[in-house]
Tab-separated table of C-alpha atoms in Angstrom:
chain	number	residue	atom	x	y	z
A	1	MET	CA	33.083	6.113	4.633
A	2	ILE	CA	29.493	5.077	3.857
A	3	LYS	CA	28.693	8.566	2.581
A	4	ALA	CA	31.700	8.461	0.217
A	5	LEU	CA	30.768	5.006	-1.087
A	6	PHE	CA	27.169	6.114	-1.618
A	7	GLU	CA	28.206	9.215	-3.572
A	8	GLU	CA	30.657	7.173	-5.657
A	9	ALA	CA	27.954	4.625	-6.511
A	10	ILE	CA	25.507	7.369	-7.499
A	11	ASN	CA	28.090	9.219	-9.587
A	12	GLU	CA	29.158	6.053	-11.411
A	13	GLY	CA	25.830	4.280	-11.818
A	14	PHE	CA	23.527	7.244	-12.358
A	15	GLN	CA	25.791	9.916	-13.831
A	16	TYR	CA	23.219	11.356	-16.238
A	17	TYR	CA	20.126	10.925	-14.075
A	18	PHE	CA	18.158	13.846	-12.649
A	19	ILE	CA	18.203	13.385	-8.864
A	20	ILE	CA	15.130	13.813	-6.674
A	21	ALA	CA	14.925	13.133	-2.927
A	22	THR	CA	11.644	12.399	-1.138
A	23	ASP	CA	10.611	11.933	2.468
A	24	ALA	CA	7.625	11.919	4.775
A	25	SER	CA	7.005	12.327	8.476
A	26	LYS	CA	4.198	11.710	10.917
A	27	SER	CA	3.258	12.976	14.339
A	28	HIS	CA	0.021	12.639	16.284
A	29	LEU	CA	-1.185	15.906	14.684
A	30	TYR	CA	0.283	15.898	11.175
A	31	THR	CA	1.377	13.697	8.327
A	32	SER	CA	3.611	15.436	5.795
A	33	THR	CA	5.230	14.655	2.459
A	34	ALA	CA	8.091	16.440	0.749
A	35	GLY	CA	10.418	16.248	-2.189
A	36	THR	CA	13.304	18.242	-3.575
A	37	SER	CA	15.569	18.490	-6.585
A	38	ASN	CA	18.170	21.042	-7.529
A	39	LEU	CA	15.446	22.988	-9.410
A	40	ARG	CA	12.453	23.071	-7.044
A	41	SER	CA	10.789	21.413	-4.084
A	42	PHE	CA	7.404	20.744	-2.495
A	43	SER	CA	6.057	20.118	0.980
A	44	PHE	CA	2.477	19.151	1.809
A	45	ARG	CA	0.490	18.141	4.833
A	46	ILE	CA	-1.940	15.329	4.238
A	47	HIS	CA	-4.697	14.035	6.497
A	48	PRO	CA	-3.188	12.599	9.695
A	49	ILE	CA	-5.151	9.371	9.268
A	50	ASN	CA	-2.634	8.424	6.552
A	51	SER	CA	0.183	6.089	7.538
A	52	ILE	CA	3.850	6.912	7.067
A	53	PHE	CA	3.883	4.205	4.352
A	54	THR	CA	1.137	6.006	2.415
A	55	ALA	CA	2.842	9.366	2.916
A	56	GLU	CA	6.170	8.027	1.623
A	57	ALA	CA	4.488	6.523	-1.460
A	58	LEU	CA	2.548	9.746	-2.106
A	59	ALA	CA	5.772	11.757	-1.820
A	60	ILE	CA	7.309	9.665	-4.602
A	61	CYS	CA	4.149	10.043	-6.728
A	62	GLN	CA	4.162	13.804	-6.229
A	63	ALA	CA	7.868	13.990	-7.033
A	64	ILE	CA	7.323	12.184	-10.340
A	65	ASP	CA	4.529	14.639	-11.184
A	66	ASP	CA	6.050	17.900	-9.944
A	67	LEU	CA	9.830	17.585	-9.805
A	68	SER	CA	10.820	15.430	-12.761
A	69	VAL	CA	12.237	16.587	-16.052
A	70	LEU	CA	10.631	15.362	-19.253
A	71	ASP	CA	13.828	14.802	-21.213
A	72	GLY	CA	15.912	12.877	-18.700
A	73	ASP	CA	16.023	9.764	-16.606
A	74	LEU	CA	15.149	10.043	-12.913
A	75	LEU	CA	16.921	8.873	-9.794
A	76	ILE	CA	14.554	9.057	-6.832
A	77	LEU	CA	16.093	8.738	-3.382
A	78	THR	CA	13.771	7.488	-0.643
A	79	ASP	CA	14.232	6.188	2.873
A	80	SER	CA	11.117	4.027	2.609
A	81	PHE	CA	12.335	0.485	2.172
A	82	SER	CA	8.764	-0.738	2.694
A	83	VAL	CA	7.477	1.200	-0.333
A	84	LEU	CA	10.284	-0.209	-2.492
A	85	GLN	CA	9.490	-3.733	-1.257
A	86	ALA	CA	5.789	-3.207	-1.988
A	87	LEU	CA	6.617	-2.136	-5.552
A	88	LYS	CA	8.893	-5.120	-6.000
A	89	ASN	CA	6.213	-7.528	-4.728
A	90	ILE	CA	3.109	-5.895	-6.210
A	91	SER	CA	0.024	-8.111	-6.212
A	92	ILE	CA	-3.739	-7.852	-6.346
A	93	LYS	CA	-3.680	-7.288	-2.565
A	94	SER	CA	-1.288	-4.317	-2.732
A	95	PRO	CA	-2.441	-0.934	-1.388
A	96	LYS	CA	-3.998	1.412	-3.949
A	97	VAL	CA	-1.186	3.929	-3.469
A	98	ILE	CA	1.305	1.307	-4.705
A	99	PHE	CA	-0.778	0.738	-7.842
A	100	ARG	CA	-0.861	4.507	-8.361
A	101	LEU	CA	2.924	4.731	-8.024
A	102	ALA	CA	3.499	1.719	-10.294
A	103	HIS	CA	1.233	3.294	-12.921
A	104	LYS	CA	3.194	6.568	-12.840
A	105	ILE	CA	6.455	4.668	-13.287
A	106	LEU	CA	4.983	2.604	-16.136
A	107	MET	CA	3.742	5.729	-17.930
A	108	ARG	CA	7.246	7.239	-17.827
A	109	THR	CA	8.861	4.049	-19.105
A	110	LYS	CA	6.460	4.013	-22.060
A	111	PHE	CA	8.141	7.257	-23.133
A	112	ASN	CA	11.607	5.693	-22.745
A	113	GLN	CA	12.311	7.482	-19.478
A	114	LYS	CA	14.077	5.398	-16.873
A	115	ILE	CA	13.173	5.783	-13.220
A	116	ALA	CA	15.531	4.354	-10.624
A	117	LEU	CA	14.357	4.216	-7.027
A	118	VAL	CA	17.222	4.022	-4.538
A	119	TRP	CA	16.883	3.400	-0.824
A	120	THR	CA	18.844	5.779	1.385
A	121	PRO	CA	18.933	5.051	5.104
A	122	GLY	CA	16.835	7.504	7.110
A	123	HIS	CA	18.541	10.007	9.381
A	124	SER	CA	21.850	9.583	7.558
A	125	SER	CA	22.310	13.116	6.138
A	126	ILE	CA	23.629	11.616	2.915
A	127	THR	CA	24.510	14.321	0.426
A	128	CYS	CA	24.497	13.739	-3.282
A	129	GLY	CA	25.635	16.560	-5.510
A	130	SER	CA	23.654	19.623	-4.543
A	131	ILE	CA	20.954	17.758	-2.619
A	132	LEU	CA	20.981	17.076	1.096
A	133	VAL	CA	18.697	14.338	2.356
A	134	PRO	CA	18.305	15.504	5.962
A	135	PRO	CA	17.221	13.687	9.057
A	136	VAL	CA	13.517	14.245	9.629
A	137	GLY	CA	11.869	14.678	13.011
A	138	LEU	CA	8.216	14.602	13.866
A	139	GLY	CA	6.002	17.279	12.398
A	140	ASP	CA	6.832	19.139	9.234
A	141	VAL	CA	9.245	17.760	6.679
A	142	THR	CA	11.919	20.131	5.490
A	143	PHE	CA	14.595	19.774	2.853
A	144	SER	CA	17.665	21.895	2.327
A	145	ALA	CA	19.325	22.375	-1.038
A	146	ARG	CA	23.063	22.971	-1.024
């Protein structure tokens, strides 16, 4: 039921948007970021000192740089509610990674490109079109395109 409502909302509200999904994971050995679209994907390990918050924000930054299309609006799916809240409540005390992400979004909007960030609950296996946002365990982040 929730999956159907989610897909209906995406199809109605963001019909012409290019969809990108991002995620991050952390274990005691690794911190990883990943993103996918129906065209390409990325997966990186970053230094394990980074928090899951930083990894999630960096995944969105990387997705804007590497996965977006220049001639279309973007819909970025993320399970990081904390990153979305930090963007919404940006202040002088915000983490540098939030300023970096806000700057990337601002640069795209200056060229009349809309970027919508949508929270998707983690571990929900919500599918949207050809993209599967999978549950992520500890260690490496993997995405599957369908």
